[in-house]
């Protein structure tokens, strides 16, 4: 007889991304659901990966990451944010941002603690908090602007609060935290025992001349922050699952204890490839905002000719659209209908919430796609 499993994650089922991608495949829909690019990885990066494997970099990498990559990350951080993390003590290469988020939570959050999460939130946060035996305290962002209500965040802080999680540019809304927001966060956390987890995976995808306010720009935040990024987003290779965490030495030391016995190390050849890519072609990440801005503008201009109403997109590669002129269905039902009947797949927003705002009629569309894919989707959306 199989022993009974008393699940540790009763709220977890198949993710909405998998569900919608399966439905898209079944119905031959244009899939603007899951957030992955459908265009090529930079040629230089593919060449560097090929060379790394042929040069024999195929065995375990150092636990903290290949030194050349940590050096390249330190130089990039200095170049972009003006602060240079210590190569040996402050940078850890991980198997995607997902692993880094898990590690950071498990490094410092204990059973009975509380972690403040701003809803709508990326779906890997809460399960990691639950597995640590802690509780996610959900504070909603504004349902229209997706700006934080800092008074509500302040009110949510209790003696049990151990971590605040922020995400800018934000998935799913694309909203960005401003310098004023970061100053407020610094004020809220000052003198407390609360760590900051700053999820910055879309750090280089920012538009209209805006500046990404990394926690690394703020010395007061940096001293209590795990700052997490993902090469998957920056180099169009979400399937490689390589990310990293920058944190002060004491935080990194605990982070690495989890990383060491979670994965030990990360796919070695790609680390050599990213090291070369970061140093040889900084233009790639410097021009990523302009690259995606062209896609955003192209997609958005055409979306305005449909019954969907696009919301502003300051950063990231997702477009939120209000469908209230098309349907009264709730967002899950609307996304099923849109896929099956109209041949376009979007992601509903409600799964990103503990308590979705009543009557919200928004879906998320990913524009990290070739123009041909976006145009095919628009052609179908025009028939709504
Ligand atoms: C906000 C956010 N954080 C983290 C991740 C996970 O990144 P990775 O694929 O590097 O694990 C994603 C991926 O979609 C994301 O959107």
mmCIF file of C-alpha atoms and ligand atoms in Angstrom, residues 17 34-36 94-101 121-125 166-172 199-202 228-233 237-244 317-318 352 364, ligand 1:
data_model
loop_
_atom_site.group_PDB
_atom_site.id
_atom_site.type_symbol
_atom_site.label_atom_id
_atom_site.label_comp_id
_atom_site.label_asym_id
_atom_site.label_seq_id
_atom_site.Cartn_x
_atom_site.Cartn_y
_atom_site.Cartn_z
ATOM 1 C CA UNK A 17 0.868 28.732 -17.710
ATOM 2 C CA UNK A 34 3.388 31.819 -21.267
ATOM 3 C CA UNK A 35 6.203 34.362 -21.025
ATOM 4 C CA UNK A 36 8.880 33.107 -23.363
ATOM 5 C CA UNK A 94 21.684 29.768 -9.717
ATOM 6 C CA UNK A 95 19.474 27.531 -11.832
ATOM 7 C CA UNK A 96 17.189 30.376 -12.848
ATOM 8 C CA UNK A 97 15.675 33.105 -10.726
ATOM 9 C CA UNK A 98 13.211 30.513 -9.427
ATOM 10 C CA UNK A 99 15.958 28.653 -7.601
ATOM 11 C CA UNK A 100 17.377 31.921 -6.276
ATOM 12 C CA UNK A 101 13.975 32.970 -4.917
ATOM 13 C CA UNK A 121 2.506 38.148 -7.600
ATOM 14 C CA UNK A 122 4.578 35.711 -9.628
ATOM 15 C CA UNK A 123 3.476 32.199 -8.806
ATOM 16 C CA UNK A 124 6.670 30.697 -7.365
ATOM 17 C CA UNK A 125 6.733 32.988 -4.313
ATOM 18 C CA UNK A 166 9.135 43.330 -4.442
ATOM 19 C CA UNK A 167 9.237 42.876 -8.209
ATOM 20 C CA UNK A 168 10.079 45.633 -10.676
ATOM 21 C CA UNK A 169 9.502 45.709 -13.627
ATOM 22 C CA UNK A 170 6.477 43.782 -12.492
ATOM 23 C CA UNK A 171 5.013 40.576 -13.848
ATOM 24 C CA UNK A 172 2.138 40.616 -14.857
ATOM 25 C CA UNK A 199 12.974 40.206 -8.023
ATOM 26 C CA UNK A 200 14.548 42.104 -10.922
ATOM 27 C CA UNK A 201 14.404 39.542 -13.722
ATOM 28 C CA UNK A 202 13.128 42.171 -16.210
ATOM 29 C CA UNK A 228 17.741 38.368 -8.087
ATOM 30 C CA UNK A 229 18.001 38.370 -11.885
ATOM 31 C CA UNK A 230 17.651 35.903 -14.767
ATOM 32 C CA UNK A 231 19.727 35.495 -17.938
ATOM 33 C CA UNK A 232 16.698 33.715 -19.418
ATOM 34 C CA UNK A 233 14.857 37.038 -19.749
ATOM 35 C CA UNK A 237 16.833 31.642 -23.390
ATOM 36 C CA UNK A 238 14.289 30.924 -20.655
ATOM 37 C CA UNK A 239 14.901 27.193 -21.161
ATOM 38 C CA UNK A 240 18.530 27.422 -20.025
ATOM 39 C CA UNK A 241 17.401 28.370 -16.510
ATOM 40 C CA UNK A 242 20.399 30.410 -15.363
ATOM 41 C CA UNK A 243 20.014 33.292 -12.945
ATOM 42 C CA UNK A 244 21.906 34.841 -10.074
ATOM 43 C CA UNK A 317 7.341 42.008 -21.865
ATOM 44 C CA UNK A 318 3.680 41.677 -20.969
ATOM 45 C CA UNK A 352 -1.715 35.827 -9.453
ATOM 46 C CA UNK A 364 -1.992 39.234 -19.820
HETATM 47 C C1 LIG B 1 8.737 37.961 -11.959
HETATM 48 C C2 LIG B 1 9.458 36.696 -12.262
HETATM 49 N N1 LIG B 1 10.321 36.202 -11.350
HETATM 50 C C3 LIG B 1 11.003 35.062 -11.575
HETATM 51 C C4 LIG B 1 10.845 34.351 -12.744
HETATM 52 C C5 LIG B 1 11.596 33.071 -12.934
HETATM 53 O O1 LIG B 1 12.743 33.241 -13.726
HETATM 54 P P1 LIG B 1 13.590 31.967 -14.191
HETATM 55 O O2 LIG B 1 12.942 31.448 -15.443
HETATM 56 O O3 LIG B 1 14.976 32.493 -14.422
HETATM 57 O O4 LIG B 1 13.549 30.960 -13.108
HETATM 58 C C6 LIG B 1 9.964 34.829 -13.734
HETATM 59 C C7 LIG B 1 9.749 34.071 -14.967
HETATM 60 O O5 LIG B 1 8.784 34.253 -15.683
HETATM 61 C C8 LIG B 1 9.253 36.030 -13.476
HETATM 62 O O6 LIG B 1 8.393 36.536 -14.366
#
